[in-house]
mmCIF file of C-alpha atoms in Angstrom:
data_model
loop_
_atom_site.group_PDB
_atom_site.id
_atom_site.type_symbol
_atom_site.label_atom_id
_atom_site.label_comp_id
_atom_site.label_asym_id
_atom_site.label_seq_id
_atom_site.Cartn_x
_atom_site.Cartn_y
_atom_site.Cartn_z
ATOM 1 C CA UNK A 4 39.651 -70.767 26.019
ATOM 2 C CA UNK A 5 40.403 -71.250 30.099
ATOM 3 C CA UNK A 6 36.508 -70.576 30.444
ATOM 4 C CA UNK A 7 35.410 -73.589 27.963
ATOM 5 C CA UNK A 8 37.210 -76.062 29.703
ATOM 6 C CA UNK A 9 34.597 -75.294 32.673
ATOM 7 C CA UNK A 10 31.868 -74.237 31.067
ATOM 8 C CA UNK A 11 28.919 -76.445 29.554
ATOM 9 C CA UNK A 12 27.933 -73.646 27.329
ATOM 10 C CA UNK A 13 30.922 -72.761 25.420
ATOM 11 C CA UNK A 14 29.676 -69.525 23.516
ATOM 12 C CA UNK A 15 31.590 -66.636 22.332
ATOM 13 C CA UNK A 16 31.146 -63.725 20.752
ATOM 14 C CA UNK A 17 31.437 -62.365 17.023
ATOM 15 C CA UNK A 18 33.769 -59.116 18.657
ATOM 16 C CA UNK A 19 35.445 -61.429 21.473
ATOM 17 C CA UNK A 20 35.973 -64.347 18.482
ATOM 18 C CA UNK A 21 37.746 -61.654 16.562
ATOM 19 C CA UNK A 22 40.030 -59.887 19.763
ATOM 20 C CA UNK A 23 40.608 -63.708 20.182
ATOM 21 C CA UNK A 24 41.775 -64.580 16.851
ATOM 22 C CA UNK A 25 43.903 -61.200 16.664
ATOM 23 C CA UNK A 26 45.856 -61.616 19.499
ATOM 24 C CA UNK A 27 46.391 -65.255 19.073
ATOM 25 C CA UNK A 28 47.791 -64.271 15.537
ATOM 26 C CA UNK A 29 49.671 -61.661 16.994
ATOM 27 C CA UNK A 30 51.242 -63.298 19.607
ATOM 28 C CA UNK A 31 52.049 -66.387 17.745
ATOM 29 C CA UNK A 32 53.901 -64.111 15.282
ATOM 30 C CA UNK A 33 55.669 -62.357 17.716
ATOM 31 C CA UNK A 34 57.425 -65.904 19.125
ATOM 32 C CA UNK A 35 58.055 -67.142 15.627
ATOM 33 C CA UNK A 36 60.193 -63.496 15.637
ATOM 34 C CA UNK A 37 61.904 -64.548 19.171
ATOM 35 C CA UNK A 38 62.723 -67.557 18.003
ATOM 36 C CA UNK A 39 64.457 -65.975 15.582
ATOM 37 C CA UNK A 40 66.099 -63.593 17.838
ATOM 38 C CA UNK A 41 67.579 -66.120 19.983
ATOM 39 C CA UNK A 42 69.003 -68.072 17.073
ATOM 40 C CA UNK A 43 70.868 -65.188 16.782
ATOM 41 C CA UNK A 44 72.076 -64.619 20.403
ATOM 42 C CA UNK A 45 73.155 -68.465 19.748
ATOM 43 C CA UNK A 46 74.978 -67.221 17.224
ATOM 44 C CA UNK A 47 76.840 -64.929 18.614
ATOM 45 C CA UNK A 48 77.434 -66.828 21.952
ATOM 46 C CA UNK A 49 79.107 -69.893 20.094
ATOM 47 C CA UNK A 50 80.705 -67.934 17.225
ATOM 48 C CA UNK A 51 81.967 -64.880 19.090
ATOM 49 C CA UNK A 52 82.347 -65.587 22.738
ATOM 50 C CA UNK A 53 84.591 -62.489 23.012
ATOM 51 C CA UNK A 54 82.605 -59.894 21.381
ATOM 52 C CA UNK A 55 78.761 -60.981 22.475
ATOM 53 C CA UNK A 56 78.903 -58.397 25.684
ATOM 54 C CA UNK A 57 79.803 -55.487 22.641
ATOM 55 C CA UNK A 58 77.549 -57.207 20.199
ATOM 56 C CA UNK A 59 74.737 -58.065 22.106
ATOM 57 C CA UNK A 60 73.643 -54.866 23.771
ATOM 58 C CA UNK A 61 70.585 -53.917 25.672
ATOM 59 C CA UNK A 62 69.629 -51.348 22.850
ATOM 60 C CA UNK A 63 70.035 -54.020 20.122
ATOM 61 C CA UNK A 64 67.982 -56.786 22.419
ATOM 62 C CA UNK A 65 65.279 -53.781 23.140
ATOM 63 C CA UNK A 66 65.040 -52.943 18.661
ATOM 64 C CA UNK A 67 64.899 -56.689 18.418
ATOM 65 C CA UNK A 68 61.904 -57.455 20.599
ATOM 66 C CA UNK A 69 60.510 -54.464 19.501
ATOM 67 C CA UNK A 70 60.921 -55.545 15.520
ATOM 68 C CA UNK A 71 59.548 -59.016 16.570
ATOM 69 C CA UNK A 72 55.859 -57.295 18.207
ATOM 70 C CA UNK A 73 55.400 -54.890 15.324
ATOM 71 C CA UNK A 74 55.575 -57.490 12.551
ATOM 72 C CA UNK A 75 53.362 -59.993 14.671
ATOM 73 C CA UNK A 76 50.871 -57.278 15.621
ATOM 74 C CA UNK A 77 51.111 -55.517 11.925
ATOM 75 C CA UNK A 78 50.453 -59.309 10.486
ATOM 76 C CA UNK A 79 47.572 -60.241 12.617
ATOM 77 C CA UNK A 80 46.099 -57.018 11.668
ATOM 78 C CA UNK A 81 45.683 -58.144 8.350
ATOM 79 C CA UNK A 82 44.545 -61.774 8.709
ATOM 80 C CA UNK A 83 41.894 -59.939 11.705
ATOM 81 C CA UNK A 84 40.667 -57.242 9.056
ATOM 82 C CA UNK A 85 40.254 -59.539 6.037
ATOM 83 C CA UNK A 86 38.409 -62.307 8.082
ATOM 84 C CA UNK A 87 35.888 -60.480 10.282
ATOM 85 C CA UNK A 88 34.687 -58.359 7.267
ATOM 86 C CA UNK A 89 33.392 -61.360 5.546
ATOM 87 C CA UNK A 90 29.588 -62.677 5.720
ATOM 88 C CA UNK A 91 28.914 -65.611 7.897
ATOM 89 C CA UNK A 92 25.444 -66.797 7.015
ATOM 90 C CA UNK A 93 25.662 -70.497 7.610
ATOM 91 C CA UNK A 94 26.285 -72.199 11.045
ATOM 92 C CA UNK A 95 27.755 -70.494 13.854
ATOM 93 C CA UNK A 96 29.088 -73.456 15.061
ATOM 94 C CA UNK A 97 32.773 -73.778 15.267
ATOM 95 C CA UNK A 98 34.518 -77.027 14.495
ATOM 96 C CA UNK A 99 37.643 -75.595 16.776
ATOM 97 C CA UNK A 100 39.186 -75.348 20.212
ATOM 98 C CA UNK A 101 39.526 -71.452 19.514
ATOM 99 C CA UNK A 102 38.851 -68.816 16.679
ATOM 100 C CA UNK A 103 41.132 -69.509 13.681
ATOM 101 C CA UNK A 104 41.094 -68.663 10.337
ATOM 102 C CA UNK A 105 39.915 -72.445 8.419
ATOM 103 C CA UNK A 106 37.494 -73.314 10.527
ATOM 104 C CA UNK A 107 36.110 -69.571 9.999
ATOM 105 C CA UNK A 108 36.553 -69.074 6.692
ATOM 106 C CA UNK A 109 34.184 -72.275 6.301
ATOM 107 C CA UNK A 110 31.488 -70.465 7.809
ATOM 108 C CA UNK A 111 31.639 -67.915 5.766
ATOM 109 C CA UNK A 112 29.312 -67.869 2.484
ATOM 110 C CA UNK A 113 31.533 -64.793 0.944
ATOM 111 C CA UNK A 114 34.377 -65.659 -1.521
ATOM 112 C CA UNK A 115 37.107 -66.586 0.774
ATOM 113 C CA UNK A 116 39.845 -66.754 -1.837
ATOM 114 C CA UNK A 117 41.528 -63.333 -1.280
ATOM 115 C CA UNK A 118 41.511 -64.147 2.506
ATOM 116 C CA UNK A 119 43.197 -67.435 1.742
ATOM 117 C CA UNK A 120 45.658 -65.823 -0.142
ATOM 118 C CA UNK A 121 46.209 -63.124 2.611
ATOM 119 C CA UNK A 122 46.155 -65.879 5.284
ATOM 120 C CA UNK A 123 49.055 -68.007 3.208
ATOM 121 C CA UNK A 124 51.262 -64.445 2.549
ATOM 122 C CA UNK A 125 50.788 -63.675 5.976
ATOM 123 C CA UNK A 126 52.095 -67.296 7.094
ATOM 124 C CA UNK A 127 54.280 -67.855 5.147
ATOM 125 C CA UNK A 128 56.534 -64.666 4.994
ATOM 126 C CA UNK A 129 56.402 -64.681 9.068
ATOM 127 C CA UNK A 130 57.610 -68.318 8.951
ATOM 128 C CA UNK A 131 59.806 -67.978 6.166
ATOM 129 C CA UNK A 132 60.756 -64.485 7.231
ATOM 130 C CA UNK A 133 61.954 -66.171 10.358
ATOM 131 C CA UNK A 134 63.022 -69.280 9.672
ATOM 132 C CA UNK A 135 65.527 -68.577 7.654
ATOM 133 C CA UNK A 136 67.686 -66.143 10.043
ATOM 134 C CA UNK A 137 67.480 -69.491 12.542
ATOM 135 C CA UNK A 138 68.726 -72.225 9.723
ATOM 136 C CA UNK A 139 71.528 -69.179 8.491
ATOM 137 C CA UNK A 140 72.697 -68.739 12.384
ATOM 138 C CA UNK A 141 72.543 -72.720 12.829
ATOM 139 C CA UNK A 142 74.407 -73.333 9.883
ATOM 140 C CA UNK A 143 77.507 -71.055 11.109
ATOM 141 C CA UNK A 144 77.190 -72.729 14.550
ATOM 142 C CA UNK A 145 77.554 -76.163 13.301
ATOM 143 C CA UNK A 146 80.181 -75.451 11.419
ATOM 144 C CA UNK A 147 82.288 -73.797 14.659
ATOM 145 C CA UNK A 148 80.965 -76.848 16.306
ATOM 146 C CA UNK A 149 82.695 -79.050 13.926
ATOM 147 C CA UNK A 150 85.962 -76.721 13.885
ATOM 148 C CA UNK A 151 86.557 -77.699 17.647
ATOM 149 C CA UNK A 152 89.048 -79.818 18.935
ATOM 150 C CA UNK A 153 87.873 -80.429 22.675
ATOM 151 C CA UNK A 154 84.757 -82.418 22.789
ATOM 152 C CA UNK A 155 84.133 -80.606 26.144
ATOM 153 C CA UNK A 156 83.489 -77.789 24.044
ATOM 154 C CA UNK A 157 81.238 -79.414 20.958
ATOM 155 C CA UNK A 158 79.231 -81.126 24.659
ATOM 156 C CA UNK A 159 78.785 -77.595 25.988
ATOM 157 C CA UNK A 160 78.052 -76.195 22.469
ATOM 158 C CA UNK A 161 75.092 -78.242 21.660
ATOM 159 C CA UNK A 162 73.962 -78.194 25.259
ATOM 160 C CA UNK A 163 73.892 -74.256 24.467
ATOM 161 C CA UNK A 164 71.683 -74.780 21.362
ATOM 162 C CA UNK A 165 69.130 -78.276 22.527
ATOM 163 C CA UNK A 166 66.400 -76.176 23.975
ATOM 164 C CA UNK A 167 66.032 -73.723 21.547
ATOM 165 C CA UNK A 168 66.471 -76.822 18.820
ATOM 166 C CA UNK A 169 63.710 -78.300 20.723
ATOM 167 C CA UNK A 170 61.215 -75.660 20.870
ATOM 168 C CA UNK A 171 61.804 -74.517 17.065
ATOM 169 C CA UNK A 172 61.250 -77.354 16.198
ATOM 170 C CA UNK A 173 57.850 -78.468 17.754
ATOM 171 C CA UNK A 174 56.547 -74.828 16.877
ATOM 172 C CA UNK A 175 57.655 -74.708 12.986
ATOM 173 C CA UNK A 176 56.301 -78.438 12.342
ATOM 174 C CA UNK A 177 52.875 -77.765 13.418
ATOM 175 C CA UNK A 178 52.607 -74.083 12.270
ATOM 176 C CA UNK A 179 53.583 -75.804 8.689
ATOM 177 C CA UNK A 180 51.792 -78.719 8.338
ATOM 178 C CA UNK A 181 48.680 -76.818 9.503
ATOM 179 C CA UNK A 182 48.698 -73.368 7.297
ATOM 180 C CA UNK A 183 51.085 -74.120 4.303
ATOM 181 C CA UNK A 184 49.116 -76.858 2.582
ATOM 182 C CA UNK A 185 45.981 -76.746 0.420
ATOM 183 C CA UNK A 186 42.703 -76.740 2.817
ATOM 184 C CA UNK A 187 40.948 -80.777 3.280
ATOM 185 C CA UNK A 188 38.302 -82.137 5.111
ATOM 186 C CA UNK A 189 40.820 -85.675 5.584
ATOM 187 C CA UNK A 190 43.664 -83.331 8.000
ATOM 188 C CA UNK A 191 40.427 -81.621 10.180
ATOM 189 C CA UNK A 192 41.425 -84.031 13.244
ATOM 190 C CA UNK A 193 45.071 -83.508 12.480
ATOM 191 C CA UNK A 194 44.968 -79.875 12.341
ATOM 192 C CA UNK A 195 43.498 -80.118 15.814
ATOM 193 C CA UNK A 196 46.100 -81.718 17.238
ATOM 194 C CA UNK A 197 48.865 -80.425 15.496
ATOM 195 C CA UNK A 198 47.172 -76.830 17.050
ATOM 196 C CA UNK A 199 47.325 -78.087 20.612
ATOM 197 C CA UNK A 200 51.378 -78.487 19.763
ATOM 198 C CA UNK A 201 52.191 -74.698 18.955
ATOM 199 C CA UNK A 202 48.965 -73.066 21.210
ATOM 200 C CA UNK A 203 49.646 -75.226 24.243
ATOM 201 C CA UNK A 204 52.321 -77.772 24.432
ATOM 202 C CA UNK A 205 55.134 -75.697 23.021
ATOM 203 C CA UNK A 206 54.398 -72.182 25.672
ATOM 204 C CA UNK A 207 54.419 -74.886 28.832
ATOM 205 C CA UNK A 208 57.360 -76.397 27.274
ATOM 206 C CA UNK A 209 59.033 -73.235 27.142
ATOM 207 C CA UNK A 210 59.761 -72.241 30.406
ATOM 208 C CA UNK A 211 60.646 -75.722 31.540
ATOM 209 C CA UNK A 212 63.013 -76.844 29.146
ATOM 210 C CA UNK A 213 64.926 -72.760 29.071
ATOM 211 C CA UNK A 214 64.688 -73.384 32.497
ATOM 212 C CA UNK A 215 66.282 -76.665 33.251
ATOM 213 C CA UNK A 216 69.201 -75.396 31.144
ATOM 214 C CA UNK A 217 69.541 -73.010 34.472
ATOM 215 C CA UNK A 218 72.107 -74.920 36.895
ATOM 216 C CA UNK A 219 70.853 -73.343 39.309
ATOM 217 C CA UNK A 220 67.218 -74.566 38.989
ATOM 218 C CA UNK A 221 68.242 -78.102 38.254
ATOM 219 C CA UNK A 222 70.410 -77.831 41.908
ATOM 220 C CA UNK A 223 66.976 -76.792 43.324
ATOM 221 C CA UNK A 224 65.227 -79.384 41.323
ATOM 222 C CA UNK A 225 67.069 -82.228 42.437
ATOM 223 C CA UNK A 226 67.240 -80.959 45.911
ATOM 224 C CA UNK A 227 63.661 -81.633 46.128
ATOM 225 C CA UNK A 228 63.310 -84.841 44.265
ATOM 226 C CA UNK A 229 66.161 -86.276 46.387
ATOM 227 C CA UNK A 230 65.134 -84.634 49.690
ATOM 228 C CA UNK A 231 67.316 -87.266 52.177
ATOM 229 C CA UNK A 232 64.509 -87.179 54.946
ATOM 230 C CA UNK A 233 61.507 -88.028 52.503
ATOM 231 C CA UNK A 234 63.680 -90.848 50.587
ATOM 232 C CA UNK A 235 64.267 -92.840 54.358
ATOM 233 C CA UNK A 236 60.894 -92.362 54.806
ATOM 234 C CA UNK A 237 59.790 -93.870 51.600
ATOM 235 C CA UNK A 238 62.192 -96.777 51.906
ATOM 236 C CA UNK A 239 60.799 -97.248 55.693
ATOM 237 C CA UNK A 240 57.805 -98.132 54.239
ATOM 238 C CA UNK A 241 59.133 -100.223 51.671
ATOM 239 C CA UNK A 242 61.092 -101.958 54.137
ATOM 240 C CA UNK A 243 58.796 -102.207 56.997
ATOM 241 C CA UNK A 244 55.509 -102.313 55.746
ATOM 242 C CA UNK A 245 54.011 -100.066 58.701
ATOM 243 C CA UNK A 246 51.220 -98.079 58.835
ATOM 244 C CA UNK A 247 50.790 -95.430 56.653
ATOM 245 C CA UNK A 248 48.937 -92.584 59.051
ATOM 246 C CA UNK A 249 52.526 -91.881 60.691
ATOM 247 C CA UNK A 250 54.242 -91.567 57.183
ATOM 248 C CA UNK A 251 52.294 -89.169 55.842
ATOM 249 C CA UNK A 252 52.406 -87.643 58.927
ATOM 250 C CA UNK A 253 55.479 -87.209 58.677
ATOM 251 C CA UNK A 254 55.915 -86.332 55.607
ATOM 252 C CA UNK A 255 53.443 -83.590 56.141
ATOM 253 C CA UNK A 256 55.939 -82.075 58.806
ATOM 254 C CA UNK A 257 59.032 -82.551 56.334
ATOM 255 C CA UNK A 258 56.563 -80.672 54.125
ATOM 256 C CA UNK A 259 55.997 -77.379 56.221
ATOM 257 C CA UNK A 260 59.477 -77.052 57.372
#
């Protein structure tokens, strides 16, 4: 995919279209599964403050990850071995940003209905499968939420749960609207776009929102954005309308220490 976007000739392969597709699958069903996972460790840090050190334990974090790969890997399998043992005699051109399973399957002049069916399963028991340890965790959360008496502690509560909120949210939208539904030429563009949510906006989100919750980063953050020594210098321009050479000069010192 990194290759198309500077390439002219965006070709790929029947055996690199299908380690494509499998990983993507497998990957994609691996974070619906971590997702999951840190509903849980939510959970626990809202519900049981006192007992998440003896509840949430390396060896239980370690099984957890490890449950989340095998069921995304095991899935993807599937989808992989169905697809790629179908016949694709008509175009080999695909109407896609990567190899998926609609745009293939409409290349394909075998009967595609048992790989539809596989494809839906698949989807839907991974998304189901997953979603509904997040909406049983968030359920129990609100509801300690609500309990409390200090509205310091609902603030630092749903602080605690926003980015994960966020995140779920933008991935389980697009993953529906785009598998879960009966197959139409009308949603093509859609589908495209809804993709680009859950394949590229929602991994770049992720380590900037999980990491803004870090007070840390947001002291280093705003340490850069309100450097004192660049802001004069902006405002010395504003101010005094001088040239610009010596600014960026400047600047460009500010810069390397």
């Amino acid at each position: 995919m990194l290759s198309d976007l500077i390439s002219s000739r965006r070709v790929i392969s029947f055996n690199g279209c299908a380690i494509q597709f499998f990983f993507f699958a497998a990957l994609a069903g691996t974070e619906i599964f971590i997702l999951a996972n840190m509903s849980y460790d939510r959970y626990v840090a809202i519900c049981h403050p006192l007992h998440y050190a003896s509840i949430i334990t390396k060896c239980k974090c370690f099984c957890l990850v490890l449950l989340a790969f095998f069921i995304g890997f095991l899935q993807s399998a599937l989808q992989a071995n169905c697809v790629f043992r179908l016949q694709f005699c008509r175009s080999h051109l695909i109407d896609h940003f990567y190899c998926d399973v609609p745009p293939l399957l409409k290349l394909s002049c075998s009967d595609t209905l048992y790989c539809d069916l596989v494809t839906v399963y698949s989807v839907a028991t991974c998304t189901i499968g997953s979603f509904l340890p997040i909406l049983i965790s968030y359920m129990f959360i609100f509801s300690t939420i609500i309990r409390m008496k200090s509205a310091e502690g609902k603030q630092k509560a749903f602080s605690t749960c926003s980015a994960h909120l966020i995140c779920t949210s933008l991935f389980y939208i697009t993953v529906f609207f785009t598998y879960l539904r009966p197959p139409s030429d009308i949603f093509d563009v859609q589908d495209k776009v809804a993709c680009i949510f859950y394949t590229v906006l929602t991994p770049m989100l992720n380590p900037l929102v999980y990491s803004l919750r870090n007070q840390e980063v947001k002291k280093i953050v705003l340490q850069a954005v309100c450097h004192s020594t660049v802001v004069e210098t902006i405002l010395s321009v504003i101010r005094n309308r001088v040239n610009i050479l010596p600014i960026l000069f400047k600047l460009w010192k500010v810069t390397l220490k």
